[in-house]
XYZ file of C-alpha atoms in Angstrom:
517
model
C -17.535 33.416 -33.659
C -15.648 30.316 -34.743
C -16.835 26.819 -33.900
C -16.903 25.801 -30.210
C -13.922 23.867 -28.889
C -15.964 20.664 -28.486
C -18.483 19.398 -31.007
C -21.674 17.741 -29.759
C -21.806 15.281 -32.669
C -22.717 12.004 -30.923
C -22.048 9.969 -34.066
C -18.320 10.027 -33.451
C -17.457 6.441 -32.383
C -14.872 7.506 -29.822
C -17.385 9.589 -27.899
C -19.096 8.315 -24.795
C -21.716 9.628 -22.374
C -19.085 11.521 -20.385
C -17.476 13.243 -23.363
C -20.901 14.236 -24.661
C -21.728 15.757 -21.268
C -18.428 17.661 -21.243
C -19.116 18.888 -24.789
C -22.556 20.130 -23.767
C -21.053 22.153 -20.916
C -18.331 23.592 -23.137
C -20.868 24.437 -25.859
C -23.119 26.180 -23.338
C -20.165 28.244 -22.096
C -19.131 29.057 -25.664
C -22.662 30.146 -26.586
C -22.884 32.119 -23.321
C -25.823 30.043 -22.143
C -24.553 30.217 -18.599
C -27.823 29.087 -17.020
C -27.667 25.878 -19.057
C -24.028 25.343 -18.129
C -24.825 25.888 -14.439
C -27.702 23.412 -14.583
C -25.528 20.762 -16.238
C -22.800 21.264 -13.650
C -25.175 21.209 -10.702
C -26.891 18.048 -11.957
C -23.679 16.238 -12.935
C -20.908 17.680 -10.796
C -19.724 14.215 -9.678
C -19.260 13.090 -13.290
C -17.861 16.350 -14.611
C -15.123 16.390 -11.986
C -13.583 13.435 -13.838
C -14.631 14.658 -17.278
C -13.206 18.155 -17.036
C -9.695 18.268 -15.665
C -9.498 20.031 -12.258
C -7.980 23.212 -13.713
C -10.672 23.403 -16.385
C -13.386 22.664 -13.816
C -12.178 25.637 -11.784
C -12.168 27.782 -14.936
C -15.711 26.800 -15.925
C -17.015 27.448 -12.410
C -15.335 30.862 -12.389
C -16.952 31.819 -15.706
C -20.399 30.814 -14.436
C -19.977 32.674 -11.162
C -18.852 35.814 -13.003
C -21.741 35.785 -15.476
C -24.749 34.726 -13.414
C -26.283 37.199 -10.956
C -27.449 34.353 -8.675
C -25.416 31.220 -9.357
C -26.383 27.990 -7.554
C -25.031 27.849 -4.009
C -23.530 24.417 -4.629
C -21.382 25.783 -7.485
C -20.288 28.761 -5.386
C -19.224 26.416 -2.599
C -17.509 24.009 -5.010
C -15.494 26.825 -6.592
C -14.384 28.337 -3.282
C -13.433 24.955 -1.855
C -11.558 24.067 -5.046
C -9.614 27.333 -5.074
C -8.869 27.370 -1.338
C -5.472 26.202 -0.105
C -5.077 23.083 2.016
C -4.605 25.224 5.097
C -7.743 27.186 4.298
C -9.773 24.018 3.827
C -8.455 22.695 7.121
C -9.635 25.916 8.817
C -12.909 26.079 6.948
C -14.809 27.972 9.657
C -12.434 30.914 9.309
C -11.563 31.039 5.622
C -14.688 29.407 4.149
C -17.234 31.032 6.425
C -19.678 31.417 3.549
C -19.914 27.632 3.147
C -23.257 26.465 4.519
C -22.430 23.924 7.220
C -26.075 22.812 7.174
C -25.927 21.863 3.496
C -24.722 18.240 3.266
C -23.694 18.581 -0.398
C -21.431 21.550 0.297
C -19.949 19.878 3.377
C -19.522 16.639 1.405
C -17.375 18.379 -1.202
C -15.334 19.990 1.576
C -14.854 16.635 3.352
C -13.734 14.964 0.116
C -11.127 17.663 -0.450
C -9.986 17.407 3.166
C -9.502 13.662 2.788
C -7.381 14.203 -0.318
C -5.402 17.014 1.333
C -4.575 14.820 4.335
C -3.326 12.090 2.009
C -1.117 14.597 0.202
C 0.435 15.452 3.576
C 1.023 11.783 4.389
C -1.560 11.879 7.183
C -3.302 8.819 5.800
C -4.824 7.576 9.060
C -6.464 10.972 9.582
C -7.594 10.881 5.951
C -9.308 7.559 6.521
C -11.002 8.983 9.609
C -12.789 11.432 7.277
C -14.694 8.422 5.925
C -17.104 8.521 8.859
C -17.913 12.176 8.146
C -18.377 11.454 4.440
C -20.632 8.473 5.109
C -22.762 10.566 7.481
C -23.096 13.313 4.872
C -24.009 10.811 2.168
C -26.804 9.591 4.399
C -28.185 13.122 4.623
C -27.869 13.895 0.925
C -30.790 13.414 -1.393
C -29.709 12.040 -4.744
C -32.330 13.876 -6.784
C -29.570 15.798 -8.534
C -27.461 12.690 -8.946
C -29.837 9.718 -9.284
C -27.155 7.440 -10.712
C -25.107 7.550 -7.526
C -22.002 9.353 -8.714
C -21.431 10.863 -5.277
C -21.530 7.412 -3.698
C -19.152 5.883 -6.251
C -16.689 8.754 -6.037
C -16.749 8.683 -2.231
C -16.176 4.919 -2.189
C -13.161 5.269 -4.473
C -11.634 8.015 -2.307
C -12.284 6.140 0.940
C -10.830 2.972 -0.581
C -7.655 4.795 -1.638
C -7.327 6.243 1.858
C -7.734 2.743 3.339
C -5.051 1.366 0.997
C -2.560 4.057 1.969
C -3.411 3.656 5.656
C -2.700 -0.075 5.332
C -6.244 -1.270 6.010
C -6.442 -3.530 2.966
C -9.446 -5.441 4.285
C -11.479 -2.233 4.499
C -10.302 -1.168 1.039
C -11.338 -4.467 -0.566
C -14.685 -4.399 1.259
C -15.450 -0.914 -0.038
C -14.341 -1.807 -3.559
C -16.603 -4.876 -3.482
C -19.551 -2.668 -2.559
C -18.814 -0.505 -5.596
C -18.933 -3.578 -7.836
C -22.443 -4.339 -6.528
C -23.614 -0.919 -7.735
C -25.627 -1.028 -11.004
C -23.415 -0.312 -14.021
C -23.674 3.276 -15.266
C -21.754 4.215 -18.438
C -21.253 7.775 -17.233
C -19.353 6.478 -14.174
C -17.768 3.317 -15.567
C -14.281 4.755 -15.069
C -14.886 4.645 -11.302
C -15.705 0.946 -11.510
C -12.564 0.359 -13.587
C -10.549 2.269 -10.985
C -11.738 0.130 -8.071
C -11.196 -3.089 -10.033
C -7.590 -2.234 -10.863
C -6.907 -1.186 -7.274
C -8.398 -4.443 -6.009
C -6.065 -6.240 -8.399
C -3.137 -4.198 -7.078
C -3.814 -5.186 -3.454
C -4.040 -8.858 -4.379
C -0.937 -8.715 -6.590
C 1.092 -7.305 -3.693
C -0.336 -9.149 -0.702
C -3.182 -11.440 -1.652
C -3.987 -13.964 -4.325
C -2.334 -13.630 -7.738
C -5.197 -15.606 -9.300
C -7.660 -13.056 -7.902
C -5.493 -10.204 -9.184
C -5.601 -11.651 -12.712
C -9.373 -12.121 -12.456
C -9.797 -8.449 -11.529
C -7.626 -7.466 -14.493
C -9.816 -9.536 -16.791
C -12.958 -7.856 -15.460
C -11.365 -4.436 -15.914
C -10.786 -5.140 -19.590
C -14.486 -5.928 -20.061
C -15.462 -2.378 -19.138
C -15.157 0.029 -22.034
C -12.599 2.766 -21.560
C -14.068 6.271 -21.182
C -12.875 9.790 -21.973
C -12.182 10.607 -18.296
C -8.732 11.912 -17.435
C -8.693 9.260 -14.700
C -8.266 6.599 -17.396
C -4.615 7.594 -17.875
C -3.849 6.615 -14.277
C -5.932 3.450 -14.618
C -3.931 2.428 -17.715
C -0.637 2.875 -15.858
C -1.887 0.931 -12.861
C -3.137 -1.854 -15.151
C 0.354 -2.252 -16.589
C 1.741 -2.106 -13.074
C -0.450 -5.046 -11.976
C 0.457 -7.016 -15.108
C 4.109 -6.666 -14.157
C 3.461 -7.823 -10.587
C 1.589 -10.900 -11.826
C 4.046 -11.667 -14.625
C 5.383 -15.214 -14.296
C 8.256 -14.911 -16.756
C 11.847 -13.734 -16.419
C 12.632 -11.285 -13.626
C 14.825 -9.328 -16.037
C 11.915 -8.877 -18.452
C 9.673 -7.804 -15.570
C 12.374 -5.374 -14.477
C 12.598 -3.831 -17.953
C 8.833 -3.355 -18.024
C 8.825 -1.840 -14.549
C 11.578 0.613 -15.470
C 9.360 1.840 -18.334
C 6.560 2.771 -15.911
C 6.564 6.417 -14.872
C 6.422 6.881 -11.116
C 4.593 10.150 -11.759
C 1.825 8.330 -13.638
C 1.322 5.890 -10.759
C 0.356 8.841 -8.560
C -0.900 8.014 -5.090
C -0.247 4.317 -5.641
C 3.512 4.940 -5.299
C 3.841 2.743 -2.143
C 2.853 -0.276 -4.231
C 5.538 0.660 -6.747
C 8.035 0.313 -3.885
C 6.671 -3.189 -3.218
C 7.135 -4.064 -6.892
C 10.676 -2.654 -7.043
C 11.655 -4.685 -3.986
C 10.041 -7.896 -5.223
C 11.461 -7.821 -8.731
C 14.995 -6.689 -7.828
C 15.056 -9.295 -5.041
C 13.847 -12.015 -7.388
C 16.552 -11.045 -9.885
C 19.205 -11.109 -7.138
C 20.188 -7.447 -7.628
C 20.602 -6.691 -3.919
C 23.168 -3.914 -4.220
C 21.072 -2.009 -6.743
C 17.955 -2.608 -4.649
C 19.684 -1.194 -1.576
C 20.660 1.883 -3.591
C 17.142 2.351 -4.958
C 15.506 2.081 -1.540
C 17.988 4.537 -0.065
C 17.199 6.947 -2.910
C 13.438 6.538 -2.469
C 13.838 7.153 1.253
C 15.310 10.578 0.471
C 12.556 11.592 -1.961
C 9.683 13.858 -0.823
C 6.876 11.333 -1.160
C 3.665 12.318 0.684
C 4.316 10.299 3.844
C 4.896 10.568 7.563
C 7.251 8.022 9.109
C 5.352 5.469 11.136
C 1.918 6.487 9.841
C 0.041 3.934 7.770
C 1.325 1.947 4.825
C 2.624 4.975 2.944
C 4.719 5.990 5.968
C 6.043 2.460 6.514
C 6.620 0.768 3.167
C 10.133 2.132 2.550
C 11.550 1.429 6.049
C 9.887 -2.015 6.014
C 11.442 -2.920 2.681
C 14.805 -1.573 3.859
C 14.453 -3.666 7.035
C 13.675 -6.797 5.028
C 16.679 -6.240 2.768
C 18.941 -5.476 5.746
C 17.996 -8.827 7.297
C 18.820 -10.538 4.007
C 22.231 -8.816 3.880
C 23.134 -9.661 7.479
C 22.613 -6.139 8.789
C 20.290 -7.000 11.643
C 21.013 -3.885 13.680
C 20.069 -1.675 10.725
C 16.902 -3.730 10.244
C 15.864 -3.038 13.831
C 16.348 0.703 13.271
C 14.247 0.629 10.108
C 11.503 -1.329 11.855
C 11.393 1.396 14.483
C 10.265 3.819 11.770
C 7.290 1.688 10.653
C 3.708 1.779 11.882
C 3.553 -0.876 14.631
C -0.171 -1.442 14.001
C 0.315 -2.651 10.429
C -0.042 -6.339 9.666
C 3.056 -6.173 7.451
C 5.132 -4.496 10.175
C 4.250 -7.271 12.595
C 5.205 -9.858 9.982
C 8.663 -8.365 9.388
C 9.125 -8.008 13.155
C 8.470 -11.742 13.466
C 11.053 -12.393 10.751
C 13.541 -10.164 12.588
C 13.025 -12.253 15.751
C 13.876 -15.317 13.686
C 17.096 -13.744 12.396
C 17.967 -12.814 15.980
C 17.610 -16.454 17.010
C 14.578 -15.759 19.187
C 12.580 -18.678 17.845
C 9.906 -18.654 20.546
C 9.184 -14.946 20.103
C 9.108 -15.316 16.285
C 6.671 -18.197 16.579
C 4.402 -16.336 18.994
C 4.266 -13.178 16.923
C 3.632 -15.009 13.646
C 0.949 -17.154 15.248
C -0.813 -14.056 16.603
C -1.227 -12.713 13.045
C -3.490 -15.542 11.925
C -6.692 -13.490 11.857
C -5.013 -10.476 10.237
C -3.579 -12.416 7.295
C -6.823 -14.152 6.335
C -7.728 -13.242 2.772
C -4.167 -12.178 1.928
C -2.588 -15.319 0.566
C 0.963 -14.058 -0.021
C 1.191 -12.623 3.495
C -0.307 -15.810 4.949
C 2.295 -17.931 3.164
C 5.072 -15.742 4.564
C 3.523 -16.156 8.017
C 3.490 -19.944 7.640
C 7.074 -19.794 6.366
C 8.159 -17.982 9.542
C 6.302 -20.456 11.757
C 7.692 -23.542 10.013
C 11.232 -22.137 10.125
C 10.981 -21.101 13.792
C 9.733 -24.584 14.697
C 12.507 -26.231 12.712
C 15.231 -23.983 14.136
C 13.991 -24.694 17.661
C 14.167 -28.452 16.999
C 10.394 -29.013 16.793
C 10.555 -30.867 13.467
C 7.205 -32.591 13.978
C 5.388 -29.268 14.348
C 7.358 -27.833 11.424
C 6.228 -30.707 9.213
C 2.604 -30.113 10.240
C 2.891 -26.422 9.291
C 4.478 -27.271 5.937
C 1.770 -29.854 5.290
C -0.864 -27.188 5.972
C 0.871 -24.753 3.604
C 1.049 -27.353 0.820
C -2.709 -27.981 1.095
C -3.753 -24.376 0.571
C -6.301 -24.010 -2.268
C -4.630 -24.721 -5.648
C -1.447 -25.721 -3.830
C 1.766 -23.704 -3.806
C 2.993 -22.074 -7.011
C 6.750 -21.946 -7.772
C 6.870 -18.282 -6.706
C 5.126 -19.160 -3.449
C 7.558 -22.017 -2.765
C 10.331 -19.426 -3.095
C 8.955 -17.736 0.054
C 10.355 -20.575 2.177
C 13.894 -20.805 3.535
C 16.149 -23.074 1.376
C 16.721 -25.574 4.216
C 12.997 -25.703 4.942
C 12.271 -26.332 1.263
C 14.652 -29.279 1.210
C 13.132 -30.563 4.442
C 9.612 -30.295 2.998
C 10.566 -31.967 -0.293
C 11.911 -34.959 1.632
C 9.137 -35.386 4.192
C 5.907 -33.725 2.938
C 4.173 -35.850 0.323
C 1.930 -33.022 -0.875
C 4.808 -30.574 -1.331
C 5.281 -29.314 -4.930
C 8.163 -30.591 -7.087
C 11.504 -28.797 -6.608
C 11.498 -25.233 -7.939
C 14.399 -23.746 -9.885
C 13.803 -20.345 -8.311
C 15.963 -19.072 -5.469
C 14.379 -18.428 -2.084
C 13.358 -14.792 -1.613
C 12.357 -14.838 2.059
C 14.188 -15.807 5.273
C 17.470 -16.162 3.414
C 20.747 -15.877 5.332
C 19.494 -17.131 8.692
C 22.063 -18.197 11.254
C 22.426 -21.924 11.862
C 20.069 -23.345 14.484
C 21.409 -23.094 17.999
C 20.662 -22.091 21.581
C 19.104 -18.672 22.128
C 20.948 -16.010 24.103
C 19.406 -15.084 27.447
C 18.430 -11.490 28.178
C 21.446 -11.163 30.505
C 23.755 -12.487 27.780
C 22.326 -9.962 25.318
C 22.921 -7.233 27.893
C 26.558 -8.275 28.318
C 26.996 -8.466 24.540
C 25.733 -4.889 24.341
C 28.415 -3.815 26.809
C 31.035 -5.561 24.663
C 29.770 -3.678 21.612
C 30.346 -0.407 23.489
C 33.952 -1.430 24.223
C 33.525 -2.028 27.952
C 36.004 -4.234 29.787
C 34.997 -7.330 31.740
C 35.721 -5.480 34.976
C 33.491 -2.576 33.926
C 30.688 -4.993 32.949
C 30.942 -6.794 36.318
C 30.785 -3.506 38.221
C 27.918 -2.094 36.171
C 25.791 -5.228 36.487
C 26.788 -5.892 40.115
C 27.993 -9.409 39.354
C 31.324 -11.120 39.890
C 34.094 -11.144 37.307
C 33.874 -14.949 37.167
C 30.182 -14.700 36.327
C 30.995 -12.329 33.462
C 33.625 -14.754 32.152
C 31.154 -17.643 32.341
C 28.512 -15.613 30.512
C 31.014 -14.640 27.812
C 31.981 -18.274 27.231
C 28.282 -19.084 26.802
C 27.850 -16.173 24.378
C 30.845 -17.250 22.284
C 29.551 -20.827 22.174
C 26.013 -19.870 21.142
C 27.181 -17.420 18.491
C 30.015 -19.691 17.319
C 32.357 -16.749 17.877
C 36.089 -16.967 18.574
C 36.555 -13.488 20.063
C 34.699 -10.540 21.540
C 34.881 -8.690 18.212
C 33.475 -11.722 16.394
C 30.658 -12.033 18.941
C 29.759 -8.361 18.527
C 29.749 -8.745 14.752
C 27.450 -11.772 14.996
C 25.152 -9.896 17.366
C 24.897 -6.944 14.989
C 24.325 -9.283 12.059
C 21.389 -10.869 13.830
C 20.037 -7.581 15.118
C 20.433 -8.575 18.772
C 22.402 -5.411 19.535
């Protein structure tokens, strides 16, 4: 026989503990020492999953099962679960009847696959619900075969990813922090790198840019391993660098265009956030609208209205529609987003502001206070909505107090954070808030294109405006609403005055622009 496909020479500088382990398994298979290969797999299955690529893992397991008269039950279960279809894993009692439901290790592997399968179907909230099952199984498992905690680290990574895609960023960061408290183990260092870069990604999109950069710095301190997971980590590292880049938007855009969406993998919703942010910052609204429309038609693993993955595209389309004066479209997009998400509630509050419903915008933004804690960028947007709603409603004293509070956030407001305030509000703050940063050259990227402050339409006026939009005559409106024709005329005059409209068509256009109808 020729030499085995992997040498076990540990003197090679590029080799690490994981690659040596993989080489030992491959050498045992090559030398037909199947008992040794089975022992290595059984003792290190958590590590070898990320050392051997999934297809090769399946191949190695198949070879062992074919050549050992009594292979370990754990390897039999792992192979059958790995080779089963998603539907078969979902109906495990029928198709995987030989899996021992009393064996926590076998059921753990099955639960991990189920969680991943649910994510691939866009059922991210259900995927996150698997976390309770996984945690219960981990409690039952004895780590004699895995004393370095690979099962725990791998489970934490998978649960954290599920939490990210479900939109529970607090849970994701909590889990990732727990991983960082785990003693460093070279064989599993790629899992630590993975949670660090994902923590950075959450902060770059919604939290603290300073924290995101700190996580990037810590990631670089951990030596890169031979795991296939490192390729995804490298792409996500570049992705975070782009999100935290403080230079030209055009340069950031060029770097983002060079990133392969395929390489980002399950983190694709955060790519959508980056596309929106950078195109918006560069002022390329038409191209951004086209991109979002294209992404909306692509078969990403998502279910409309379920979690962050099922909401990010309609939310970004809603935000852009508000910016472009397409309020009615924004309302439709918001209807496709998960109403439980913090970010959905934030954009809903912004939509109320565009509609001229200052009181409702203020109430909704104020109610998000506890949900935005720990997510600096979202908190600043929340304060921006509150300050603008107060200003538009004529409560300048309260608006100044909100702007003062925003300016006194730790480390103050960066130029990019100042850009999250409406242009009029920025001017107002520069004139009256002593702690406000110096004027920024950047254009505002949030709450742009708001209607001028003015009286809010009543619910009855909105109802009448809706009838106008459907082409109904004044007589028809009076009959439908059981009010006099004179009352309709009076209401229409009030609508025209509040919307600064000169005709019914103009009023309808203004109503659609604001998203009232």
